[in-house]
Amino acid sequence: MNYSIHAAVRGNGTNVVVLLHGFGGCCDIWEDVVDTLGDAFRTIAYDLPGHGRSLDYPKAGSAKVAAKAVLADLAARGIAGAHFVGHSMGGAVATLAALLDPARVASLTLLAPGGYGPEINAPLLRRYAAATCADEIRACLAEMSSPDSTVPDAAIRNLTEMRARPGQTEKLVAFAEAMTADGRQGVIPRQDLASLAMPVMVVWGTDDAVLPYSHADDLPPGFLVHHVLEIGHMLPEETPGLVADIVRRMSRRRQRRQPTFTDHKA
């Protein structure tokens, strides 16, 4: 039997942008980013395996399974190349997709990506996995965001609806336990990252309470690093305009550049 993952597709531009949410999220988290990008791009926002409308995808849980599912869907759509944007766990998925099929990944924009260092706020992630009501979800997202950020009501509504699906919370709890075994996460080896030839931008908020921004240290030459001051882990919701601007810039980049830089809060 052939399985597919859910995708929300918008726009008809020649540049295709693949959007991959973080753990416990869904494709709807990208709404503000997609609205800002407009129809100049064709955006494909996925529900990753085991999440939302991809809840029943088989053997879901690992970033590698998710990466293979996304690549298979793109191939089925006849898309030979796309710009990948991944947040948190979605950043790990995007990175693994680039390692598995580099010709299909035109660029990588990684927002506080998972798998770039062992440290992870396991207690918070596990609370988030088990959260079902709006108040619990809001409290977790507020802790993941910077103190100055307001958790969007749309995010609360979308996640509450998602977690009301039978079996969703149980699956997220199991995923979180596997992802944070011994209080640490798996790490993609730096030598594997060094093999990536496409343009790569790593974006990290300095108030990230889930994954420390020090994970962006000592990346391979050619990786661009963008530190965003006073922004937390939830970059797509906290600063969608900046994310959209970076996606536009990355879609124009053809060769990686060497320097890293730090930007102030947008």
CSV table of C-alpha atoms in Angstrom, one decimal:
chain,number,residue,atom,x,y,z
A,1,MET,CA,0.0,0.0,0.0
A,2,ASN,CA,1.2,3.5,-0.8
A,3,TYR,CA,1.1,6.1,1.9
A,4,SER,CA,1.2,9.8,1.6
A,5,ILE,CA,1.5,12.7,4.0
A,6,HIS,CA,-0.8,15.7,4.2
A,7,ALA,CA,0.4,18.9,2.5
A,8,ALA,CA,-1.1,22.4,2.3
A,9,VAL,CA,-0.2,23.9,-1.1
A,10,ARG,CA,-0.5,27.5,-2.0
A,11,GLY,CA,0.7,29.8,-4.8
A,12,ASN,CA,2.0,29.0,-8.3
A,13,GLY,CA,5.4,30.6,-8.4
A,14,THR,CA,8.3,28.9,-10.1
A,15,ASN,CA,10.2,28.7,-6.8
A,16,VAL,CA,8.9,25.9,-4.6
A,17,VAL,CA,9.3,26.3,-0.8
A,18,VAL,CA,8.9,23.2,1.4
A,19,LEU,CA,7.9,24.1,5.0
A,20,LEU,CA,8.5,21.6,7.8
A,21,HIS,CA,7.1,22.2,11.3
A,22,GLY,CA,8.6,21.2,14.6
A,23,PHE,CA,7.7,18.5,17.0
A,24,GLY,CA,4.0,18.5,18.1
A,25,GLY,CA,3.1,21.1,15.5
A,26,CYS,CA,1.3,21.0,12.1
A,27,CYS,CA,1.4,22.7,8.8
A,28,ASP,CA,-0.8,25.5,10.0
A,29,ILE,CA,2.0,27.1,12.0
A,30,TRP,CA,3.3,28.5,8.7
A,31,GLU,CA,0.2,30.5,7.9
A,32,ASP,CA,1.7,33.9,8.7
A,33,VAL,CA,4.9,33.1,6.9
A,34,VAL,CA,3.0,31.9,3.8
A,35,ASP,CA,0.8,35.0,3.9
A,36,THR,CA,3.9,37.2,4.0
A,37,LEU,CA,5.5,35.4,1.1
A,38,GLY,CA,2.4,35.8,-1.0
A,39,ASP,CA,1.8,34.0,-4.3
A,40,ALA,CA,5.3,34.6,-5.7
A,41,PHE,CA,6.3,31.2,-4.4
A,42,ARG,CA,4.6,27.8,-4.5
A,43,THR,CA,4.6,26.7,-0.8
A,44,ILE,CA,4.1,23.2,0.4
A,45,ALA,CA,3.6,22.9,4.1
A,46,TYR,CA,3.5,19.4,5.4
A,47,ASP,CA,2.0,17.6,8.4
A,48,LEU,CA,5.0,15.4,9.3
A,49,PRO,CA,4.4,11.7,9.8
A,50,GLY,CA,2.5,11.1,13.1
A,51,HIS,CA,1.2,14.7,13.3
A,52,GLY,CA,-2.1,16.2,12.4
A,53,ARG,CA,-3.6,14.8,9.1
A,54,SER,CA,-0.5,12.6,8.7
A,55,LEU,CA,-1.2,10.9,12.0
A,56,ASP,CA,-1.5,7.4,10.6
A,57,TYR,CA,1.6,7.4,8.5
A,58,PRO,CA,3.4,4.1,9.2
A,59,LYS,CA,6.6,3.9,11.4
A,60,ALA,CA,6.3,7.6,12.2
A,61,GLY,CA,8.5,9.1,14.9
A,62,SER,CA,12.0,9.5,13.5
A,63,ALA,CA,13.3,12.5,11.5
A,64,LYS,CA,14.6,10.1,8.9
A,65,VAL,CA,11.2,8.5,8.2
A,66,ALA,CA,9.8,12.0,7.9
A,67,ALA,CA,12.6,13.1,5.5
A,68,LYS,CA,12.0,10.1,3.3
A,69,ALA,CA,8.2,10.7,3.3
A,70,VAL,CA,8.7,14.4,2.2
A,71,LEU,CA,11.1,13.4,-0.5
A,72,ALA,CA,8.8,10.7,-1.8
A,73,ASP,CA,5.9,13.2,-1.9
A,74,LEU,CA,7.9,15.7,-3.8
A,75,ALA,CA,9.0,13.1,-6.3
A,76,ALA,CA,5.3,12.0,-6.8
A,77,ARG,CA,4.5,15.7,-7.5
A,78,GLY,CA,7.3,15.8,-10.1
A,79,ILE,CA,9.2,18.5,-8.2
A,80,ALA,CA,12.9,18.2,-8.9
A,81,GLY,CA,14.1,20.9,-6.6
A,82,ALA,CA,12.8,23.0,-3.7
A,83,HIS,CA,14.0,25.4,-1.0
A,84,PHE,CA,13.6,23.6,2.3
A,85,VAL,CA,12.6,25.5,5.5
A,86,GLY,CA,12.5,23.5,8.7
A,87,HIS,CA,11.7,24.5,12.3
A,88,SER,CA,13.1,22.5,15.3
A,89,MET,CA,12.4,18.8,14.5
A,90,GLY,CA,11.6,20.0,11.0
A,91,GLY,CA,15.1,21.4,10.7
A,92,ALA,CA,16.5,17.9,11.4
A,93,VAL,CA,14.1,16.5,8.8
A,94,ALA,CA,15.2,19.1,6.2
A,95,THR,CA,18.9,18.4,6.9
A,96,LEU,CA,18.4,14.7,6.6
A,97,ALA,CA,16.5,15.2,3.3
A,98,ALA,CA,19.4,17.2,2.0
A,99,LEU,CA,21.8,14.5,3.0
A,100,LEU,CA,19.6,11.8,1.4
A,101,ASP,CA,18.8,13.6,-1.8
A,102,PRO,CA,21.0,16.7,-2.2
A,103,ALA,CA,19.9,17.3,-5.8
A,104,ARG,CA,16.3,17.9,-4.7
A,105,VAL,CA,17.2,20.5,-2.1
A,106,ALA,CA,18.1,23.9,-3.6
A,107,SER,CA,18.7,25.5,-0.2
A,108,LEU,CA,18.2,25.0,3.5
A,109,THR,CA,16.8,27.5,6.0
A,110,LEU,CA,17.0,26.0,9.4
A,111,LEU,CA,15.1,27.6,12.3
A,112,ALA,CA,16.5,26.4,15.6
A,113,PRO,CA,17.0,23.0,14.1
A,114,GLY,CA,16.9,19.8,16.0
A,115,GLY,CA,19.9,17.4,15.9
A,116,TYR,CA,22.6,20.1,16.0
A,117,GLY,CA,23.6,19.5,19.6
A,118,PRO,CA,22.7,17.1,22.4
A,119,GLU,CA,21.2,19.5,24.8
A,120,ILE,CA,17.4,19.7,24.8
A,121,ASN,CA,14.8,20.9,27.3
A,122,ALA,CA,13.3,17.4,27.8
A,123,PRO,CA,10.8,18.2,30.6
A,124,LEU,CA,9.3,21.1,28.6
A,125,LEU,CA,9.1,19.0,25.4
A,126,ARG,CA,7.4,16.2,27.3
A,127,ARG,CA,4.9,18.6,28.9
A,128,TYR,CA,4.1,20.0,25.5
A,129,ALA,CA,3.6,16.5,24.1
A,130,ALA,CA,1.0,15.7,26.8
A,131,ALA,CA,-0.8,19.0,26.6
A,132,THR,CA,-4.3,18.7,25.3
A,133,CYS,CA,-6.4,21.7,26.5
A,134,ALA,CA,-5.9,25.3,25.3
A,135,ASP,CA,-4.5,26.5,28.6
A,136,GLU,CA,-1.9,23.8,28.8
A,137,ILE,CA,-0.8,24.3,25.2
A,138,ARG,CA,-0.7,28.1,25.7
A,139,ALA,CA,1.5,27.7,28.8
A,140,CYS,CA,4.0,25.5,27.0
A,141,LEU,CA,4.2,27.7,23.9
A,142,ALA,CA,4.6,30.8,26.2
A,143,GLU,CA,7.6,29.1,27.8
A,144,MET,CA,9.0,28.2,24.4
A,145,SER,CA,8.7,31.8,23.2
A,146,SER,CA,10.5,35.0,24.4
A,147,PRO,CA,9.0,36.9,27.3
A,148,ASP,CA,8.0,39.7,25.0
A,149,SER,CA,6.1,37.5,22.5
A,150,THR,CA,2.4,36.8,22.5
A,151,VAL,CA,1.3,33.3,21.6
A,152,PRO,CA,-1.1,33.6,18.6
A,153,ASP,CA,-4.7,32.5,19.3
A,154,ALA,CA,-4.7,30.8,15.9
A,155,ALA,CA,-1.8,28.6,17.0
A,156,ILE,CA,-3.7,27.6,20.1
A,157,ARG,CA,-6.8,26.8,18.2
A,158,ASN,CA,-5.0,24.8,15.5
A,159,LEU,CA,-3.0,22.7,18.0
A,160,THR,CA,-6.1,22.1,20.2
A,161,GLU,CA,-8.0,20.8,17.2
A,162,MET,CA,-5.0,18.7,16.2
A,163,ARG,CA,-4.6,17.0,19.6
A,164,ALA,CA,-8.3,16.2,19.7
A,165,ARG,CA,-7.8,13.6,17.1
A,166,PRO,CA,-8.0,10.1,18.6
A,167,GLY,CA,-4.5,8.7,19.3
A,168,GLN,CA,-2.6,12.0,18.6
A,169,THR,CA,-1.6,12.8,22.2
A,170,GLU,CA,-0.5,9.2,22.9
A,171,LYS,CA,1.7,9.3,19.8
A,172,LEU,CA,3.3,12.6,20.7
A,173,VAL,CA,4.0,11.4,24.2
A,174,ALA,CA,5.7,8.3,22.8
A,175,PHE,CA,7.7,10.4,20.3
A,176,ALA,CA,8.9,12.8,23.0
A,177,GLU,CA,10.1,10.0,25.2
A,178,ALA,CA,12.1,8.5,22.3
A,179,MET,CA,13.5,11.8,21.2
A,180,THR,CA,14.7,12.8,24.7
A,181,ALA,CA,16.0,9.5,26.0
A,182,ASP,CA,18.4,10.2,28.9
A,183,GLY,CA,17.5,13.9,28.6
A,184,ARG,CA,19.4,14.4,25.4
A,185,GLN,CA,18.7,14.3,21.7
A,186,GLY,CA,20.5,12.6,18.8
A,187,VAL,CA,23.0,14.7,16.9
A,188,ILE,CA,23.7,14.8,13.1
A,189,PRO,CA,27.5,14.5,12.8
A,190,ARG,CA,29.3,17.7,11.8
A,191,GLN,CA,31.2,15.8,9.1
A,192,ASP,CA,27.9,14.9,7.5
A,193,LEU,CA,26.8,18.6,7.6
A,194,ALA,CA,30.1,19.5,6.0
A,195,SER,CA,29.2,17.5,2.9
A,196,LEU,CA,26.2,19.7,2.1
A,197,ALA,CA,26.9,21.9,-0.9
A,198,MET,CA,23.7,23.9,-1.2
A,199,PRO,CA,23.3,27.2,0.6
A,200,VAL,CA,22.5,26.8,4.3
A,201,MET,CA,21.2,29.4,6.7
A,202,VAL,CA,20.8,28.6,10.4
A,203,VAL,CA,18.6,31.0,12.3
A,204,TRP,CA,18.4,30.9,16.1
A,205,GLY,CA,16.7,33.1,18.7
A,206,THR,CA,18.9,34.1,21.7
A,207,ASP,CA,16.0,33.5,24.1
A,208,ASP,CA,15.5,29.9,23.0
A,209,ALA,CA,14.4,27.8,26.0
A,210,VAL,CA,14.2,24.5,24.1
A,211,LEU,CA,17.4,24.2,22.1
A,212,PRO,CA,20.4,26.4,23.1
A,213,TYR,CA,21.6,28.7,20.3
A,214,SER,CA,25.1,27.5,21.1
A,215,HIS,CA,24.2,24.6,18.8
A,216,ALA,CA,25.0,27.0,16.0
A,217,ASP,CA,28.6,27.2,17.1
A,218,ASP,CA,31.4,25.5,15.1
A,219,LEU,CA,29.2,24.7,12.0
A,220,PRO,CA,31.0,23.9,8.8
A,221,PRO,CA,32.5,26.7,6.7
A,222,GLY,CA,29.9,28.2,4.4
A,223,PHE,CA,27.0,27.9,6.7
A,224,LEU,CA,25.4,31.2,7.4
A,225,VAL,CA,24.3,31.8,11.0
A,226,HIS,CA,21.7,34.4,11.9
A,227,HIS,CA,21.2,35.0,15.7
A,228,VAL,CA,18.0,36.9,16.4
A,229,LEU,CA,18.1,38.8,19.6
A,230,GLU,CA,15.3,38.5,22.2
A,231,ILE,CA,13.4,35.9,20.2
A,232,GLY,CA,12.6,32.4,21.5
A,233,HIS,CA,12.2,29.0,20.0
A,234,MET,CA,9.0,29.6,18.1
A,235,LEU,CA,10.5,31.6,15.2
A,236,PRO,CA,7.7,31.0,12.6
A,237,GLU,CA,5.1,32.4,15.0
A,238,GLU,CA,7.3,35.0,16.8
A,239,THR,CA,8.9,36.6,13.8
A,240,PRO,CA,7.1,35.4,10.6
A,241,GLY,CA,8.1,38.5,8.6
A,242,LEU,CA,11.8,37.9,9.3
A,243,VAL,CA,11.5,34.2,8.4
A,244,ALA,CA,9.7,35.1,5.1
A,245,ASP,CA,12.4,37.6,4.3
A,246,ILE,CA,15.2,35.0,4.9
A,247,VAL,CA,13.3,32.5,2.7
A,248,ARG,CA,13.2,35.1,-0.1
A,249,ARG,CA,16.9,35.8,0.2
A,250,MET,CA,17.8,32.1,0.3
A,251,SER,CA,15.7,31.4,-2.8
A,252,ARG,CA,18.0,33.8,-4.7
A,253,ARG,CA,21.3,32.4,-3.3
A,254,ARG,CA,23.2,30.1,-5.6
A,255,GLN,CA,26.4,29.6,-3.8
A,256,ARG,CA,27.2,29.5,-0.2
A,257,ARG,CA,29.1,32.4,1.4
A,258,GLN,CA,31.6,32.1,4.1
A,259,PRO,CA,30.9,34.7,6.8
A,260,THR,CA,28.6,34.4,9.8
A,261,PHE,CA,26.7,37.4,11.2
A,262,THR,CA,24.5,38.4,14.1
A,263,ASP,CA,21.4,40.5,13.5
A,264,HIS,CA,19.3,42.5,16.0
A,265,LYS,CA,15.7,41.7,16.7
A,266,ALA,CA,13.6,42.6,13.7
